[in-house]
Short mmCIF file of C-alpha atoms and ligand atoms in Angstrom, two decimals:
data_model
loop_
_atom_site.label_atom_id
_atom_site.label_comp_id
_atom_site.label_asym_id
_atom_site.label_seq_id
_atom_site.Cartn_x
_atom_site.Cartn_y
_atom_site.Cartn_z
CA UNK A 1 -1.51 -8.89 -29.55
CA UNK A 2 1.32 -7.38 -31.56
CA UNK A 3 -0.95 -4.13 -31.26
CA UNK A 4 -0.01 -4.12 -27.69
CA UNK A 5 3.69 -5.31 -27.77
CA UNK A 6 4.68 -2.79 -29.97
CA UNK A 7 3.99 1.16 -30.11
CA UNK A 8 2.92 3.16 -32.56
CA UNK A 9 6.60 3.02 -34.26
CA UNK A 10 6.96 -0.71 -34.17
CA UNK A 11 9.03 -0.44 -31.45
CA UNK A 12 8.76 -2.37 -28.39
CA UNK A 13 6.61 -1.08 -25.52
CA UNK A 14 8.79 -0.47 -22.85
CA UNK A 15 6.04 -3.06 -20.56
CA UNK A 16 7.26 -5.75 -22.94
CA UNK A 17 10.87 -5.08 -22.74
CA UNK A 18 10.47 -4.95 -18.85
CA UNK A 19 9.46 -8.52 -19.42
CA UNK A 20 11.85 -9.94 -21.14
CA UNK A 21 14.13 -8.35 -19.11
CA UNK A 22 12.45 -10.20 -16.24
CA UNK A 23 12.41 -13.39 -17.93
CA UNK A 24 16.24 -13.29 -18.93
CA UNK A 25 17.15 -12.38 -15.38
CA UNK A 26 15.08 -15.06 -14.56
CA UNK A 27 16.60 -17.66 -16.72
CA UNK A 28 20.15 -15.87 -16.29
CA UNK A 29 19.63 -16.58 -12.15
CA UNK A 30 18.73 -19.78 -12.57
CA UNK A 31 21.32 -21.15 -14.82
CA UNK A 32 24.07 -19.45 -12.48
CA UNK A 33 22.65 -20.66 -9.34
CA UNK A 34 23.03 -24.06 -10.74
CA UNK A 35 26.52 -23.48 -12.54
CA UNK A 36 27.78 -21.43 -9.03
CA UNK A 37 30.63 -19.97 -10.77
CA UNK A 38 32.44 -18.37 -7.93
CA UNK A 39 33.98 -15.18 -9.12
CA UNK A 40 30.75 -14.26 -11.72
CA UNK A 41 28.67 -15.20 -8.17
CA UNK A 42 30.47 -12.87 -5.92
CA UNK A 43 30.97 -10.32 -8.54
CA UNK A 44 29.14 -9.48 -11.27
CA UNK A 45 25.94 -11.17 -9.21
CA UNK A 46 26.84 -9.66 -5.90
CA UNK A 47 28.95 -6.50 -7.15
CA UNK A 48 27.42 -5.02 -10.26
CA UNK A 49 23.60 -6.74 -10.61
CA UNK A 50 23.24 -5.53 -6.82
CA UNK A 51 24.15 -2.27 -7.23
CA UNK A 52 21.89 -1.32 -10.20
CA UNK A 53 19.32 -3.17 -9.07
CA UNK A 54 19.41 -1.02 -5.75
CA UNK A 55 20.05 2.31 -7.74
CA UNK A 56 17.04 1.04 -9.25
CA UNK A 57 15.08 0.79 -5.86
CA UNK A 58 16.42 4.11 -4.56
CA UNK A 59 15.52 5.83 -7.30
CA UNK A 60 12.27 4.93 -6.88
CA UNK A 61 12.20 4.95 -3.19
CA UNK A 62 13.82 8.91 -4.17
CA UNK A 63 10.54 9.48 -5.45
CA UNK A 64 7.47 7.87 -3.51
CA UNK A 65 7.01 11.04 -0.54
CA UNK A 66 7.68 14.04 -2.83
CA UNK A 67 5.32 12.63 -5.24
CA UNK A 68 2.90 11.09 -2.61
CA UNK A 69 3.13 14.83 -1.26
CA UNK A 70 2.70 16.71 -4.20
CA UNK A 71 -0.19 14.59 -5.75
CA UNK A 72 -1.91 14.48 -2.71
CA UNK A 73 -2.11 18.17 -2.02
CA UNK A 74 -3.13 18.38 -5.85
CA UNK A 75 -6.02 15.75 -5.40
CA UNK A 76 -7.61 17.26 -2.44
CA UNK A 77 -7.52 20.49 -4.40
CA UNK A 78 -8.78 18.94 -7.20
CA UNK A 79 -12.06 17.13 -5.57
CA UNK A 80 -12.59 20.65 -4.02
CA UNK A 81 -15.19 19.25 -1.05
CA UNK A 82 -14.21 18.17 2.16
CA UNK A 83 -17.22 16.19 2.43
CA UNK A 84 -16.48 14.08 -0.90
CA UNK A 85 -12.73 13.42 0.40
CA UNK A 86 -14.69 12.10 3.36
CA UNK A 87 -16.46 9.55 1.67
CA UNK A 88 -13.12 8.17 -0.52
CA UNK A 89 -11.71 7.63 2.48
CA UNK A 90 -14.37 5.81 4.05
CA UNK A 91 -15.10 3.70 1.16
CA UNK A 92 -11.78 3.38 0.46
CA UNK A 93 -10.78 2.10 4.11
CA UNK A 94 -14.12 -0.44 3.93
CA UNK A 95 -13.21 -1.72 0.86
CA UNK A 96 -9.26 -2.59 1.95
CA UNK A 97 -10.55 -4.24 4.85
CA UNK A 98 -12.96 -6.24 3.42
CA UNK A 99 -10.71 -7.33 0.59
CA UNK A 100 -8.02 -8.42 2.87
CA UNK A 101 -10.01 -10.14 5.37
CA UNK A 102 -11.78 -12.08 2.17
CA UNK A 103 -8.20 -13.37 1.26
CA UNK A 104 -7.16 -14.89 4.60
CA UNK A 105 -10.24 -16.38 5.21
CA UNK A 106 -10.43 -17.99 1.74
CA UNK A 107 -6.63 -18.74 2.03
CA UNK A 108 -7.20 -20.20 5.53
CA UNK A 109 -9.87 -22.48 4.14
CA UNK A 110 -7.36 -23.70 1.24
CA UNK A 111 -4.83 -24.66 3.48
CA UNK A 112 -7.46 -26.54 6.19
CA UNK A 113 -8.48 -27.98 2.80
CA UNK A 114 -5.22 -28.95 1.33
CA UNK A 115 -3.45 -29.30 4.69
CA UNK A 116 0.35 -28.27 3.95
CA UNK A 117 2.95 -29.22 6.44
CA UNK A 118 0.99 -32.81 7.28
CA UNK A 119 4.02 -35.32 8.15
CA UNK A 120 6.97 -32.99 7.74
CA UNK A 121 10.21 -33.74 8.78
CA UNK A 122 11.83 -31.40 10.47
CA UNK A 123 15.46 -32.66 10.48
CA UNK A 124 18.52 -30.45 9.08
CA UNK A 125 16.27 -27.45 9.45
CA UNK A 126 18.04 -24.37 12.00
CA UNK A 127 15.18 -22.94 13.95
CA UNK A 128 17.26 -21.55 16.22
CA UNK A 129 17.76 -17.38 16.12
CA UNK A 130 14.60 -16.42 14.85
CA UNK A 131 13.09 -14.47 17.57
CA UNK A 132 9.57 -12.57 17.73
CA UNK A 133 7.75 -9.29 17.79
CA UNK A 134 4.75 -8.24 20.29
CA UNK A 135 1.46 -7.30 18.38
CA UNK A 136 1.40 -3.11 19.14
CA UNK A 137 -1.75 -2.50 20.36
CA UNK A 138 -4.46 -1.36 18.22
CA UNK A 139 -5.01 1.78 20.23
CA UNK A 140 -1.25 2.57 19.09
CA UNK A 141 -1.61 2.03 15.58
CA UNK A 142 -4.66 4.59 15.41
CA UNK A 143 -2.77 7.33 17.42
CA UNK A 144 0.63 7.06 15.77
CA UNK A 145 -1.08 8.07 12.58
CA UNK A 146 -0.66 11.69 13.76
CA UNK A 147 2.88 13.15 13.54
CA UNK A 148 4.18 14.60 16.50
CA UNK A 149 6.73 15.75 13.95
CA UNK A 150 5.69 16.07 10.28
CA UNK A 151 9.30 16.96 9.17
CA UNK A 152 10.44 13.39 10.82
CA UNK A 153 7.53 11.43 9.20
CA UNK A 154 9.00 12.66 6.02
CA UNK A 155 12.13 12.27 7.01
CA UNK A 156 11.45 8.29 7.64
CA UNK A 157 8.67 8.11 5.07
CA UNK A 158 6.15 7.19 7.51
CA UNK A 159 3.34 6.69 5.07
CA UNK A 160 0.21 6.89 7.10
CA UNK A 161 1.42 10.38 9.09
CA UNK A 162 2.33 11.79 6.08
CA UNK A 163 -0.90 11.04 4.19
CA UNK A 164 -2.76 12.50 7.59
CA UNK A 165 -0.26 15.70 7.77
CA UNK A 166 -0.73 16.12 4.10
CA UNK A 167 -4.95 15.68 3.74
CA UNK A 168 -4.98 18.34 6.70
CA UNK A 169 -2.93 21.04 4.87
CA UNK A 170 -4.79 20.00 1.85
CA UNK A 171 -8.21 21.04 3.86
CA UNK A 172 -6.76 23.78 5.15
CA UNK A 173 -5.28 24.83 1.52
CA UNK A 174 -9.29 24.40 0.55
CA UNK A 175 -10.64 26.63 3.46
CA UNK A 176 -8.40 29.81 2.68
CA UNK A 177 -9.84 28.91 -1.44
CA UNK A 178 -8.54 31.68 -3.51
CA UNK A 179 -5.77 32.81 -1.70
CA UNK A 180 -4.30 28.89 -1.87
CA UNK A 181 -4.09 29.63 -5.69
CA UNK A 182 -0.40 30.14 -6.10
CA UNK A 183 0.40 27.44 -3.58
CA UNK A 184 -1.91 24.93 -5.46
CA UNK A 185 -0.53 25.81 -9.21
CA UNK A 186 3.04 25.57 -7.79
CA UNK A 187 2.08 21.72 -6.17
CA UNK A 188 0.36 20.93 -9.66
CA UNK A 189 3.56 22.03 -11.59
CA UNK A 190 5.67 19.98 -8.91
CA UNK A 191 3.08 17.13 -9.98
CA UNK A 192 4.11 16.97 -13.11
CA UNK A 193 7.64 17.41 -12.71
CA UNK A 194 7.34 14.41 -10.62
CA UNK A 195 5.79 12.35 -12.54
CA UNK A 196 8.20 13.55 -15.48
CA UNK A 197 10.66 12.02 -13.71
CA UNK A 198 9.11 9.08 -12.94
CA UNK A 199 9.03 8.51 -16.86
CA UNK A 200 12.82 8.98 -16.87
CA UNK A 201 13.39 6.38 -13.72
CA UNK A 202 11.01 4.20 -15.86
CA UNK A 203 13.51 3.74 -18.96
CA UNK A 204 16.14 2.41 -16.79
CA UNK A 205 13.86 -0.15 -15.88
CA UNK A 206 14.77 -3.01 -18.00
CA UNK A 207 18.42 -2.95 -16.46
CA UNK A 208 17.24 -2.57 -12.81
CA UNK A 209 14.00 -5.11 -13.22
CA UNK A 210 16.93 -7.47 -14.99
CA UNK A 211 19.34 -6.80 -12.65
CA UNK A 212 17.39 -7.62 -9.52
CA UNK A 213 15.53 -10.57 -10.69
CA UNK A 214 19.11 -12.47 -12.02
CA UNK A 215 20.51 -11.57 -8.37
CA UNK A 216 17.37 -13.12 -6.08
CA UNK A 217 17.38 -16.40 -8.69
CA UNK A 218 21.32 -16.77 -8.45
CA UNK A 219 21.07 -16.48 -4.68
CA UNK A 220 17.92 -18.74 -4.40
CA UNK A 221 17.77 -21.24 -6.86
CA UNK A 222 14.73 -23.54 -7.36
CA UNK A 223 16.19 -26.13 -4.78
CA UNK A 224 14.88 -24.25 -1.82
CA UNK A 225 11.37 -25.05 -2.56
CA UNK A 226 11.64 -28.98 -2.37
CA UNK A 227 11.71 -29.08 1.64
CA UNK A 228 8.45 -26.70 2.00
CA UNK A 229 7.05 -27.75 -1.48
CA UNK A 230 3.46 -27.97 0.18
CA UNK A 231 3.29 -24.72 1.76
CA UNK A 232 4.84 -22.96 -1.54
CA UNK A 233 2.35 -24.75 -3.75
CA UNK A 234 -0.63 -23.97 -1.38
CA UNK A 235 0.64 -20.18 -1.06
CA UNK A 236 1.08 -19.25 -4.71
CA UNK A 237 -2.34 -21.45 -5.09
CA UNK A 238 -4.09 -19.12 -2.71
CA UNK A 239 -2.12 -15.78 -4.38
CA UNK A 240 -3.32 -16.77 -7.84
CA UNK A 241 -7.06 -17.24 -7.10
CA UNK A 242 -6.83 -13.72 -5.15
CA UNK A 243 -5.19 -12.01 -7.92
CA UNK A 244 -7.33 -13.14 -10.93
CA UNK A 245 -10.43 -14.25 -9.29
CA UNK A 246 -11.32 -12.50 -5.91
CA UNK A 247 -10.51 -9.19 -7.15
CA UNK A 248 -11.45 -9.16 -10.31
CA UNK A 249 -15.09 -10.29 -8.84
CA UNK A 250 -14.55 -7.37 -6.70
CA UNK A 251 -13.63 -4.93 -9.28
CA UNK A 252 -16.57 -6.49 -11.15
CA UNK A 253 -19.37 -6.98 -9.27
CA UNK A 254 -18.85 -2.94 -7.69
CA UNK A 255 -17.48 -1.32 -10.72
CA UNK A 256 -18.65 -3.09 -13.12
CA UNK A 257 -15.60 -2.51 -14.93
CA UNK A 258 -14.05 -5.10 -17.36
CA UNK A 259 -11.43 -7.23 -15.25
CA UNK A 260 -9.46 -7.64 -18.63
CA UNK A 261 -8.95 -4.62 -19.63
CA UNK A 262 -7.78 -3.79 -16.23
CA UNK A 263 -5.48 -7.05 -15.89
CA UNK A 264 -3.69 -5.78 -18.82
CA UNK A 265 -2.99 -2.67 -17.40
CA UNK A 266 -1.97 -3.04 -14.07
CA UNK A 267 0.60 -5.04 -15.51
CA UNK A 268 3.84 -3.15 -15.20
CA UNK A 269 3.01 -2.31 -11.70
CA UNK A 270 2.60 -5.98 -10.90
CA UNK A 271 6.18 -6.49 -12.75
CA UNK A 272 7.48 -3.07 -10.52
CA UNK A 273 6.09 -4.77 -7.08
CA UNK A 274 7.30 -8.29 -8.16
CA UNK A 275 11.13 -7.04 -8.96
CA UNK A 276 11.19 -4.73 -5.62
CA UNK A 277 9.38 -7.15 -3.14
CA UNK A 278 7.65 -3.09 -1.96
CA UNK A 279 4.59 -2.08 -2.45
CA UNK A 280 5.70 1.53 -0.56
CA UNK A 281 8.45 1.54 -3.51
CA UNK A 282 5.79 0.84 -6.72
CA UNK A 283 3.48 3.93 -5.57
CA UNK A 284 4.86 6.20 -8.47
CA UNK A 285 3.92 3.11 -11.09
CA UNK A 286 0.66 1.79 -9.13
CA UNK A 287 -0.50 5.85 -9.32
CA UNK A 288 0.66 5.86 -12.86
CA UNK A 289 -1.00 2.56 -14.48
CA UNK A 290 -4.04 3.58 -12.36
CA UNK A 291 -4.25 7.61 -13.34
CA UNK A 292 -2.46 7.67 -17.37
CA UNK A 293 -3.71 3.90 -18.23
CA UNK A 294 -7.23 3.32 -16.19
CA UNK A 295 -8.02 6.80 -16.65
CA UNK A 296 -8.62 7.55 -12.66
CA UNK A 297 -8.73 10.91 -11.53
CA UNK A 298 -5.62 11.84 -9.62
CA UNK A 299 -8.16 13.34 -6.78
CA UNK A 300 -9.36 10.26 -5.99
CA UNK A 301 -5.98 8.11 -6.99
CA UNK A 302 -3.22 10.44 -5.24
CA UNK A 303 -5.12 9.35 -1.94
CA UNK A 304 -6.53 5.62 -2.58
CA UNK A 305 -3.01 4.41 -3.74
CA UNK A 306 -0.41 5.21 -1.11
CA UNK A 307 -3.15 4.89 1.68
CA UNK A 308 -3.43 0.90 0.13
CA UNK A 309 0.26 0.37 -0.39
CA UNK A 310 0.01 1.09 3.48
CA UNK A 311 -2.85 -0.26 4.93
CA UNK A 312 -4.14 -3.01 2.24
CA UNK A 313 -1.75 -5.88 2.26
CA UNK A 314 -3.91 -9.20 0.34
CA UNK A 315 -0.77 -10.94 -0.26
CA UNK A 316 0.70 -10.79 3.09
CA UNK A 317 -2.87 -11.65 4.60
CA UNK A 318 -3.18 -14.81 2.35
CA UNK A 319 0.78 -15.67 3.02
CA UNK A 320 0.05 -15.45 6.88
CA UNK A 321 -2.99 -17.26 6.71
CA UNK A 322 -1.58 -20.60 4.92
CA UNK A 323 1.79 -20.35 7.14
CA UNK A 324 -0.28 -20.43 10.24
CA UNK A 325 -2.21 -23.31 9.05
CA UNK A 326 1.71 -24.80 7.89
CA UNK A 327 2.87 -24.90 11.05
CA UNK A 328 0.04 -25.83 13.43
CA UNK A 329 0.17 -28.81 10.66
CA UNK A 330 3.78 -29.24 11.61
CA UNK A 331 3.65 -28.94 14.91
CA UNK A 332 0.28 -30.58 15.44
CA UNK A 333 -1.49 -28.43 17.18
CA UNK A 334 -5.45 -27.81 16.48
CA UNK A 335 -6.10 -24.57 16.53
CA UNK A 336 -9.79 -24.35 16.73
CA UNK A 337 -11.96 -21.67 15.06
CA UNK A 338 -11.26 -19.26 17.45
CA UNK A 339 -7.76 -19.82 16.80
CA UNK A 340 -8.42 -19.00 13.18
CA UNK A 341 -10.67 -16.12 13.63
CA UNK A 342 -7.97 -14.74 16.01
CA UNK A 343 -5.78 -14.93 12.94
CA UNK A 344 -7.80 -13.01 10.38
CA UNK A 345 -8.43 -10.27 12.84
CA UNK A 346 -4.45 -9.84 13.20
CA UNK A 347 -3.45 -10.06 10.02
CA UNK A 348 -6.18 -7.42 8.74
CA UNK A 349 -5.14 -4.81 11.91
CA UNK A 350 -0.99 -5.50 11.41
CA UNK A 351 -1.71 -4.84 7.97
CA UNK A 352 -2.72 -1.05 8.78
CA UNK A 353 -0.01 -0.50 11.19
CA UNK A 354 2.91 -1.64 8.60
CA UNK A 355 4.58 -0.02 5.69
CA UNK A 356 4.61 -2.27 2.01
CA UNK A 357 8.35 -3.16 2.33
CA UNK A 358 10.38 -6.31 1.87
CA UNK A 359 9.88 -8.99 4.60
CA UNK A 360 7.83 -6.53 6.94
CA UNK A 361 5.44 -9.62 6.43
CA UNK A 362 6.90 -11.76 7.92
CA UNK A 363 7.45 -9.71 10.94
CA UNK A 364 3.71 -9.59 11.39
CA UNK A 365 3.29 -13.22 11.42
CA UNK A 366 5.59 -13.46 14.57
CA UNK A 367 3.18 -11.25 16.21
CA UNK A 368 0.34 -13.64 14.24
CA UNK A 369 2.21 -16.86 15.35
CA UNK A 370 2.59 -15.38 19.26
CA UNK A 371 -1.40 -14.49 19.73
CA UNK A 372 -2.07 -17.76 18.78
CA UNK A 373 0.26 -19.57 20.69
CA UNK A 374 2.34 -21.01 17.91
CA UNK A 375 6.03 -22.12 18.11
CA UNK A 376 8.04 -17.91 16.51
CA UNK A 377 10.77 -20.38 15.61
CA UNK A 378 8.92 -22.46 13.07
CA UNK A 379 9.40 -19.46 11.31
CA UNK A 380 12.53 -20.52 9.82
CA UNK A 381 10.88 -23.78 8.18
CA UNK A 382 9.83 -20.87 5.75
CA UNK A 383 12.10 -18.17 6.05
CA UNK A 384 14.38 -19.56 2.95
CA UNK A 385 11.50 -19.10 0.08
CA UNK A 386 10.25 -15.90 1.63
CA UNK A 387 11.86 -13.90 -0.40
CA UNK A 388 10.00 -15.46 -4.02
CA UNK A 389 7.21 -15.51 -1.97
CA UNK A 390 7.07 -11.82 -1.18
CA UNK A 391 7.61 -10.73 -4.37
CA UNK A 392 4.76 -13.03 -5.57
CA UNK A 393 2.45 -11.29 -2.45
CA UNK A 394 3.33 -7.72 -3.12
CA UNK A 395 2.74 -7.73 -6.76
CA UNK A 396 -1.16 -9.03 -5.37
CA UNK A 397 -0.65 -6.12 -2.64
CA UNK A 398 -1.02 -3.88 -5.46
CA UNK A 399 -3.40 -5.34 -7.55
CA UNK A 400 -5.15 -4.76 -4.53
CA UNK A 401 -4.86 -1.42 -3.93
CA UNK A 402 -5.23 -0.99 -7.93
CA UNK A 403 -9.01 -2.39 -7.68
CA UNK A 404 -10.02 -0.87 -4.82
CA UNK A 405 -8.82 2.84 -5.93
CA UNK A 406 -10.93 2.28 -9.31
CA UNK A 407 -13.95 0.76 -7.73
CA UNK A 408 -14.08 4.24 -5.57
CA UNK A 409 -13.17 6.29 -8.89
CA UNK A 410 -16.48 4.11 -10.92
CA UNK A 411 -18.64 4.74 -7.79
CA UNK A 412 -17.64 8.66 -7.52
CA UNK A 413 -17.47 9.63 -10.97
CA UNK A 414 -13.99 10.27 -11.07
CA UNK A 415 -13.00 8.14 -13.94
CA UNK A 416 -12.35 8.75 -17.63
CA UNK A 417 -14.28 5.65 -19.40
CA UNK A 418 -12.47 6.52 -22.92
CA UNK A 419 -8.73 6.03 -21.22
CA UNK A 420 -9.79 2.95 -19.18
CA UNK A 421 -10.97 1.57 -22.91
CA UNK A 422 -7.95 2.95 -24.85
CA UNK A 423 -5.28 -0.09 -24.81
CA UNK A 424 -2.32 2.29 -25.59
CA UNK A 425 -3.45 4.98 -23.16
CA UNK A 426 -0.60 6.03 -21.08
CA UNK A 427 1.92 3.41 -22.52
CA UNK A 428 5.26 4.92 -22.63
CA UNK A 429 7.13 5.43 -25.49
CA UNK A 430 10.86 5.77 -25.40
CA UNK A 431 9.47 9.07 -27.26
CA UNK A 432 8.35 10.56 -24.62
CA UNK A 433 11.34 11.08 -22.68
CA UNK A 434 12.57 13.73 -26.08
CA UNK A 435 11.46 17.23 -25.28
CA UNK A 436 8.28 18.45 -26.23
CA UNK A 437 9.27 20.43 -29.54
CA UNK A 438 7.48 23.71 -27.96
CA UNK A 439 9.39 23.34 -24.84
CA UNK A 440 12.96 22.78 -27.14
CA UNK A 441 11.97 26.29 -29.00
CA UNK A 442 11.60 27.86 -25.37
CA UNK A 443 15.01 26.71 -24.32
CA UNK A 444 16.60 27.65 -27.16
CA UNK A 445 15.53 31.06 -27.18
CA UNK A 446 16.80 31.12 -23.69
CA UNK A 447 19.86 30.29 -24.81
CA UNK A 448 20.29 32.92 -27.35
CA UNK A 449 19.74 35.33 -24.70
CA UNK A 450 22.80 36.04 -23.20
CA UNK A 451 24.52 36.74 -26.65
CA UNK A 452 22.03 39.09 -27.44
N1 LIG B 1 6.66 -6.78 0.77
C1 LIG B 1 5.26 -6.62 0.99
C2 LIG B 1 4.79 -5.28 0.47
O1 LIG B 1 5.58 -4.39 0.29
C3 LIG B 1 4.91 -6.77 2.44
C4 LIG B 1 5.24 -8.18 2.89
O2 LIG B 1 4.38 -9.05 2.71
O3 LIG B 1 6.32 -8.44 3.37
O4 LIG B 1 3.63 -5.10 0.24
#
């Protein structure tokens, strides 16, 4: 254990102080939610904690579509064969679907089970103001994935156009083959530089992952959960067996990879998705725990994870599956198996439409609630633990995407067995952010230039 808590130097890993940096904000939010001392509430809570924490987020919001851009052109390079990108695609896209439509239907068969939300009172609880979205039609969702205007889609980091817009000047980049070969060294140099400064993002991340847990726990509190105790217990129930038993069956029984190993790994991605409540915001940690620490080859990585943190959403699934069983408890309605089957078949197509940001699930189970006939405002009965309950979902969102984009690596070749062994492969060191000494000799020479 104290292998894997400390480097090489004795130092702590920077994954363990990202921990106890979560735990202290943890306690820290607690303790002051309780205490509610005004000025330290309003300023050092809502003044200084929010604004790292959401320098924290932007900087790693700054980085998700030049990387996602860069590391995509370099992985459809890389796997050289249109053919071959083809088939990660299609594998890749079964494999989401069937994951996510696994975890509502076992979470929908928890909740029938368990039945949250029998007897509830609804008294004190404001329903009014929370108003609904229509479902957008299926036919949409499919066409929209084409830009009409690639420079907007960046522009609004519109995940799925700019993974189509990129794959197709990737292809193209392939067809015109040696003439591409400036144009692909440049994107691989950009790569790196990318993921260089994803490294230097990643040693502020004690302060931000500190910063924005203290702030959700001292706005929060534990109290919350009392009223809606069944549906939180159910839900993180339901979260916990898809995190370390569904997938890890999944990741098993088609990889055949070790589900330990992997656990451990994935872990300062979960901690990334649990601070930021995004899965569209982790990308540059998912792609690094799954490429520097699993050992997957960025061809088949660079696509697989921001293609899940869009289209693969477990969490949400699960979440929408027990709230819909919640309220039709509460409001005593029977919704039938239809009903239910209705449900799983929304939640997996919303789930390709919408990005991995905060609350966007909850949005979808409007349009959820609405197709089954379900009261939109009974939304608010759950509204006030959403946010714990997000973070919970996207740090399974990821995990998600995480299995399913080294289950297609396994089956494809396209993984490096001695890295996926190698428990301090791709752990960062504090170390690494010193310049290489070959890189400090070029620099200095460069310097001495001028003067010569
Ligand atoms: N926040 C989630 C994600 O980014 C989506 C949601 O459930 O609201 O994956």
């Amino acid at each position: 254990m104290a292998a894997t808590l400390r480097d090489g130097d004795g130092k702590l890993s920077l994954t363990t102080r990202i921990m106890i940096a979560m735990c202290a904000g943890l306690v820290l939010g607690v303790i002051l939610n309780i205490a509610q001392i005004g000025f330290i509430n309003t300023h050092v809570v809502g003044g200084l904690f929010y604004m790292i924490g959401r320098m924290f987020v932007n900087a790693l919001q700054m980085l998700v579509v030049p990387l996602v851009f860069f590391s995509l052109i370099c992985g459809v390079a890389g796997i050289g064969d249109v053919r071959i990108l083809g088939r990660v695609g299609g594998k890749s896209f079964a494999l989401y679907l069937a994951t996510t439509a696994t975890a509502i239907a076992v979470a929908i068969l928890i909740a029938l089970v368990v039945a949250p939300g029998n007897g509830f009172v609804m008294d004190g609880i404001d329903t009014s103001g929370v108003s609904g979205r229509e479902a957008p039609s299926v036919w949409d969702t499919f066409a929209n994935i084409v830009p009409r205007n690639p420079v907007a889609a960046f522009a609004n980091g519109e995940m799925l156009q700019i993974i189509f817009y990129t794959i197709t000047l990737g292809v193209a980049v392939l067809m015109l083959a040696e003439r591409s070969k400036p144009f692909v060294e440049a994107c691989e140099y950009m790569n790196e530089v990318m993921m260089k400064i994803v490294q230097i993002v990643m040693a502020f991340a004690p302060y931000g992952v500190f910063c924005l847990i203290a702030k959700t726990f001292t706005e929060q509190g534990i109290g919350l959960f009392l009223p809606v105790l069944s549906y939180v217990l159910v839900l993180v129930g339901a979260l916990l067996l898809h995190l370390f038993v569904t997938l890890m069956l999944f990741l098993k029984l088609f990889s055949g990879l070790n589900p330990f190993i992997f656990l451990k790994k994935i872990r300062p991605a979960q901690i990334f998705a649990f601070s930021t409540a995004s899965s569209n915001a982790t990308i540059p940690i998912t792609l690094r725990c799954v490429t520097e620490r699993m050992g997957v080859k960025n061809g088949v990585a660079s696509f697989t994870v921001p293609f899940g943190a869009t289209i693969n959403m477990d969490g949400t699934a699960i979440m929408q599956g027990v709230a819909t069983v919640f309220l039709a408890n509460v409001y005593g309605i029977d919704l039938g198996l239809g009903g239910y089957i209705t449900v799983i078949a929304m939640a997996v197509l919303a789930s390709i439409g919408t990005a991995g940001v905060p609350g966007v699930g909850l949005v979808m189970l409007t349009m959820v609630l609405g197709q089954v006939g379900l009261p939109i405002e009974g939304i608010a009965l759950i509204l006030g633990v959403d946010r714990l309950m997000d973070m919970i979902r996207t740090a399974v969102n990821i995990t998600g995407d995480a299995v399913v984009s080294t289950i297609v690596a396994k089956g494809e070749g396209q993984i490096d067995m001695a890295v996926y062994g190698d428990p301090l492969a791709g752990e960062q060191r504090e170390d690494d952010l010193h310049i290489d000494e070959e890189a400090e000799v070029v620099l200095a020479r460069a310097a001495q230039k001028p003067g010569e």
